[in-house]
């Protein structure tokens, strides 16, 4: 399997796992999504927004496409998150689907920010794609724990479960 094929599979998994979380999030109240928790962004909703924001910011960096950020409204939080993630997943999969093996091996330059300081970085495209595809894994685990405590477990969301459900080998 080539790097590009592995990255495509990773993003399919990424979308599947996000969707399981979002389905679970839709089964709890908006208040339950914002209950304080000892996780990096403080609650399930803000962790979901962080996962989404990361996807959208990298996509914007790669394509130049303006971002579509979730505009949360009371009474529509879960629905808006689902719509925003669907938008990001569609564009990520479309972007990755159009890449060639040569593009995946090429390097890209971008500006990175660290503690308020910017600096130029050059990295292979496959590394950036891998980083974005795997970034949400830890955060999804945190959100899954919070949702489970709230009574809406997303169930197993690891790659093995995805592969088993899809009949992948």
mmCIF file of C-alpha atoms in Angstrom:
data_model
loop_
_atom_site.group_PDB
_atom_site.id
_atom_site.type_symbol
_atom_site.label_atom_id
_atom_site.label_comp_id
_atom_site.label_asym_id
_atom_site.label_seq_id
_atom_site.Cartn_x
_atom_site.Cartn_y
_atom_site.Cartn_z
ATOM 1 C CA UNK A 1 0.000 0.000 0.000
ATOM 2 C CA UNK A 2 1.422 3.400 -0.930
ATOM 3 C CA UNK A 3 1.668 6.387 1.398
ATOM 4 C CA UNK A 4 -1.187 8.034 -0.479
ATOM 5 C CA UNK A 5 -3.412 4.970 -0.111
ATOM 6 C CA UNK A 6 -2.648 4.821 3.629
ATOM 7 C CA UNK A 7 -3.437 8.519 4.011
ATOM 8 C CA UNK A 8 -6.749 8.088 2.179
ATOM 9 C CA UNK A 9 -7.618 5.222 4.530
ATOM 10 C CA UNK A 10 -6.631 7.340 7.539
ATOM 11 C CA UNK A 11 -8.997 10.125 6.446
ATOM 12 C CA UNK A 12 -11.828 7.645 5.895
ATOM 13 C CA UNK A 13 -11.262 6.442 9.458
ATOM 14 C CA UNK A 14 -11.008 10.054 10.650
ATOM 15 C CA UNK A 15 -14.433 10.867 9.168
ATOM 16 C CA UNK A 16 -16.004 7.666 10.535
ATOM 17 C CA UNK A 17 -14.741 8.322 14.077
ATOM 18 C CA UNK A 18 -15.827 11.975 13.988
ATOM 19 C CA UNK A 19 -19.303 10.954 12.851
ATOM 20 C CA UNK A 20 -19.652 8.467 15.733
ATOM 21 C CA UNK A 21 -18.742 11.213 18.199
ATOM 22 C CA UNK A 22 -21.137 13.676 16.620
ATOM 23 C CA UNK A 23 -23.975 11.138 16.715
ATOM 24 C CA UNK A 24 -23.310 10.623 20.436
ATOM 25 C CA UNK A 25 -23.091 14.381 21.011
ATOM 26 C CA UNK A 26 -26.521 14.782 19.416
ATOM 27 C CA UNK A 27 -27.968 12.447 22.086
ATOM 28 C CA UNK A 28 -27.057 14.718 25.007
ATOM 29 C CA UNK A 29 -28.233 18.177 25.942
ATOM 30 C CA UNK A 30 -26.310 21.263 24.897
ATOM 31 C CA UNK A 31 -25.609 21.841 28.572
ATOM 32 C CA UNK A 32 -23.970 18.394 28.840
ATOM 33 C CA UNK A 33 -21.670 19.353 25.949
ATOM 34 C CA UNK A 34 -20.384 22.333 27.926
ATOM 35 C CA UNK A 35 -20.036 20.727 31.358
ATOM 36 C CA UNK A 36 -16.531 21.382 32.602
ATOM 37 C CA UNK A 37 -14.191 18.410 32.275
ATOM 38 C CA UNK A 38 -10.521 17.856 32.943
ATOM 39 C CA UNK A 39 -9.620 17.731 29.245
ATOM 40 C CA UNK A 40 -7.531 20.204 27.224
ATOM 41 C CA UNK A 41 -10.284 22.502 25.953
ATOM 42 C CA UNK A 42 -12.478 22.200 29.018
ATOM 43 C CA UNK A 43 -15.565 20.460 27.634
ATOM 44 C CA UNK A 44 -16.833 18.207 24.852
ATOM 45 C CA UNK A 45 -18.147 21.031 22.647
ATOM 46 C CA UNK A 46 -14.911 23.012 22.715
ATOM 47 C CA UNK A 47 -12.823 19.900 22.020
ATOM 48 C CA UNK A 48 -15.037 19.148 19.016
ATOM 49 C CA UNK A 49 -14.582 22.731 17.835
ATOM 50 C CA UNK A 50 -10.812 22.353 18.247
ATOM 51 C CA UNK A 51 -10.778 19.160 16.145
ATOM 52 C CA UNK A 52 -12.870 20.903 13.478
ATOM 53 C CA UNK A 53 -10.775 24.064 13.599
ATOM 54 C CA UNK A 54 -7.604 22.096 13.027
ATOM 55 C CA UNK A 55 -9.074 20.333 10.001
ATOM 56 C CA UNK A 56 -10.379 23.559 8.509
ATOM 57 C CA UNK A 57 -7.217 25.584 9.120
ATOM 58 C CA UNK A 58 -4.985 23.020 7.424
ATOM 59 C CA UNK A 59 -7.399 22.612 4.540
ATOM 60 C CA UNK A 60 -7.422 26.383 4.100
ATOM 61 C CA UNK A 61 -3.624 26.421 4.176
ATOM 62 C CA UNK A 62 -3.399 23.716 1.510
ATOM 63 C CA UNK A 63 -6.135 24.939 -0.830
ATOM 64 C CA UNK A 64 -6.488 28.659 -0.188
ATOM 65 C CA UNK A 65 -10.234 28.055 0.199
ATOM 66 C CA UNK A 66 -11.885 30.340 2.754
ATOM 67 C CA UNK A 67 -12.926 28.473 5.880
ATOM 68 C CA UNK A 68 -16.471 27.722 6.853
ATOM 69 C CA UNK A 69 -16.458 28.020 10.609
ATOM 70 C CA UNK A 70 -19.222 26.677 12.806
ATOM 71 C CA UNK A 71 -21.559 29.456 13.941
ATOM 72 C CA UNK A 72 -23.111 27.912 17.011
ATOM 73 C CA UNK A 73 -26.653 28.915 17.895
ATOM 74 C CA UNK A 74 -28.512 27.865 21.001
ATOM 75 C CA UNK A 75 -30.736 24.938 20.141
ATOM 76 C CA UNK A 76 -28.656 23.938 17.074
ATOM 77 C CA UNK A 77 -25.208 23.150 18.494
ATOM 78 C CA UNK A 78 -25.104 19.432 17.618
ATOM 79 C CA UNK A 79 -26.689 20.054 14.215
ATOM 80 C CA UNK A 80 -24.264 22.875 13.397
ATOM 81 C CA UNK A 81 -21.287 20.737 14.443
ATOM 82 C CA UNK A 82 -22.508 17.907 12.204
ATOM 83 C CA UNK A 83 -22.945 20.277 9.249
ATOM 84 C CA UNK A 84 -19.537 21.872 9.765
ATOM 85 C CA UNK A 85 -17.731 18.551 10.102
ATOM 86 C CA UNK A 86 -19.519 17.250 6.987
ATOM 87 C CA UNK A 87 -18.297 20.315 5.065
ATOM 88 C CA UNK A 88 -14.721 19.773 6.260
ATOM 89 C CA UNK A 89 -14.751 16.012 5.620
ATOM 90 C CA UNK A 90 -16.120 16.452 2.109
ATOM 91 C CA UNK A 91 -13.412 18.931 1.211
ATOM 92 C CA UNK A 92 -10.599 17.012 2.884
ATOM 93 C CA UNK A 93 -11.528 13.790 1.116
ATOM 94 C CA UNK A 94 -11.905 15.625 -2.187
ATOM 95 C CA UNK A 95 -8.523 17.302 -1.761
ATOM 96 C CA UNK A 96 -6.784 14.072 -0.815
ATOM 97 C CA UNK A 97 -8.563 12.189 -3.592
ATOM 98 C CA UNK A 98 -7.026 14.534 -6.167
ATOM 99 C CA UNK A 99 -3.450 14.220 -4.857
ATOM 100 C CA UNK A 100 -0.806 12.270 -6.712
ATOM 101 C CA UNK A 101 1.992 10.197 -5.201
ATOM 102 C CA UNK A 102 4.435 12.888 -6.357
ATOM 103 C CA UNK A 103 2.517 15.624 -4.548
ATOM 104 C CA UNK A 104 2.430 13.560 -1.376
ATOM 105 C CA UNK A 105 6.220 13.238 -1.497
ATOM 106 C CA UNK A 106 6.804 16.942 -2.169
ATOM 107 C CA UNK A 107 7.649 19.407 0.583
ATOM 108 C CA UNK A 108 5.511 22.336 1.592
ATOM 109 C CA UNK A 109 6.468 25.540 3.343
ATOM 110 C CA UNK A 110 4.194 27.175 5.839
ATOM 111 C CA UNK A 111 4.251 29.537 8.757
ATOM 112 C CA UNK A 112 3.999 27.992 12.188
ATOM 113 C CA UNK A 113 3.259 29.872 15.377
ATOM 114 C CA UNK A 114 4.794 28.965 18.709
ATOM 115 C CA UNK A 115 4.087 31.087 21.784
ATOM 116 C CA UNK A 116 3.235 34.104 19.682
ATOM 117 C CA UNK A 117 6.332 33.799 17.489
ATOM 118 C CA UNK A 118 6.059 32.843 13.837
ATOM 119 C CA UNK A 119 8.643 30.934 11.871
ATOM 120 C CA UNK A 120 8.816 29.236 8.496
ATOM 121 C CA UNK A 121 8.782 25.446 8.408
ATOM 122 C CA UNK A 122 9.241 23.027 5.541
ATOM 123 C CA UNK A 123 7.862 19.510 5.817
ATOM 124 C CA UNK A 124 6.904 16.702 3.450
ATOM 125 C CA UNK A 125 3.252 16.845 2.437
ATOM 126 C CA UNK A 126 2.670 13.253 3.581
ATOM 127 C CA UNK A 127 3.798 14.254 7.079
ATOM 128 C CA UNK A 128 1.323 17.147 7.213
ATOM 129 C CA UNK A 129 -1.488 14.923 5.931
ATOM 130 C CA UNK A 130 -0.619 12.292 8.530
ATOM 131 C CA UNK A 131 -0.472 14.888 11.283
ATOM 132 C CA UNK A 132 -3.882 16.362 10.479
ATOM 133 C CA UNK A 133 -5.430 12.924 10.011
ATOM 134 C CA UNK A 134 -4.170 11.713 13.366
ATOM 135 C CA UNK A 135 -4.497 14.966 15.346
ATOM 136 C CA UNK A 136 -8.050 14.359 16.454
ATOM 137 C CA UNK A 137 -7.452 10.841 17.782
ATOM 138 C CA UNK A 138 -6.506 11.874 21.302
ATOM 139 C CA UNK A 139 -9.119 14.603 21.452
ATOM 140 C CA UNK A 140 -11.786 12.180 20.220
ATOM 141 C CA UNK A 141 -10.893 9.852 23.092
ATOM 142 C CA UNK A 142 -11.318 12.711 25.557
ATOM 143 C CA UNK A 143 -14.674 13.702 24.081
ATOM 144 C CA UNK A 144 -15.798 10.065 24.037
ATOM 145 C CA UNK A 145 -15.077 9.782 27.769
ATOM 146 C CA UNK A 146 -17.059 12.948 28.538
ATOM 147 C CA UNK A 147 -19.993 11.818 26.380
ATOM 148 C CA UNK A 148 -19.964 8.376 27.973
ATOM 149 C CA UNK A 149 -20.198 9.936 31.438
ATOM 150 C CA UNK A 150 -23.121 12.029 30.114
ATOM 151 C CA UNK A 151 -24.882 8.830 29.041
ATOM 152 C CA UNK A 152 -24.177 8.799 25.300
ATOM 153 C CA UNK A 153 -21.183 6.617 24.524
ATOM 154 C CA UNK A 154 -20.007 6.672 20.920
ATOM 155 C CA UNK A 155 -18.824 3.080 21.359
ATOM 156 C CA UNK A 156 -15.483 1.897 20.055
ATOM 157 C CA UNK A 157 -13.844 4.553 17.904
ATOM 158 C CA UNK A 158 -10.392 3.095 17.331
ATOM 159 C CA UNK A 159 -8.991 2.175 13.932
ATOM 160 C CA UNK A 160 -9.389 -1.569 14.533
ATOM 161 C CA UNK A 161 -13.143 -1.140 14.988
ATOM 162 C CA UNK A 162 -13.335 0.947 11.809
ATOM 163 C CA UNK A 163 -11.384 -1.662 9.826
ATOM 164 C CA UNK A 164 -13.489 -4.523 11.203
ATOM 165 C CA UNK A 165 -16.768 -2.753 10.406
ATOM 166 C CA UNK A 166 -15.570 -1.971 6.875
ATOM 167 C CA UNK A 167 -14.235 -5.485 6.258
ATOM 168 C CA UNK A 168 -10.765 -4.112 5.550
ATOM 169 C CA UNK A 169 -7.679 -6.275 5.466
#
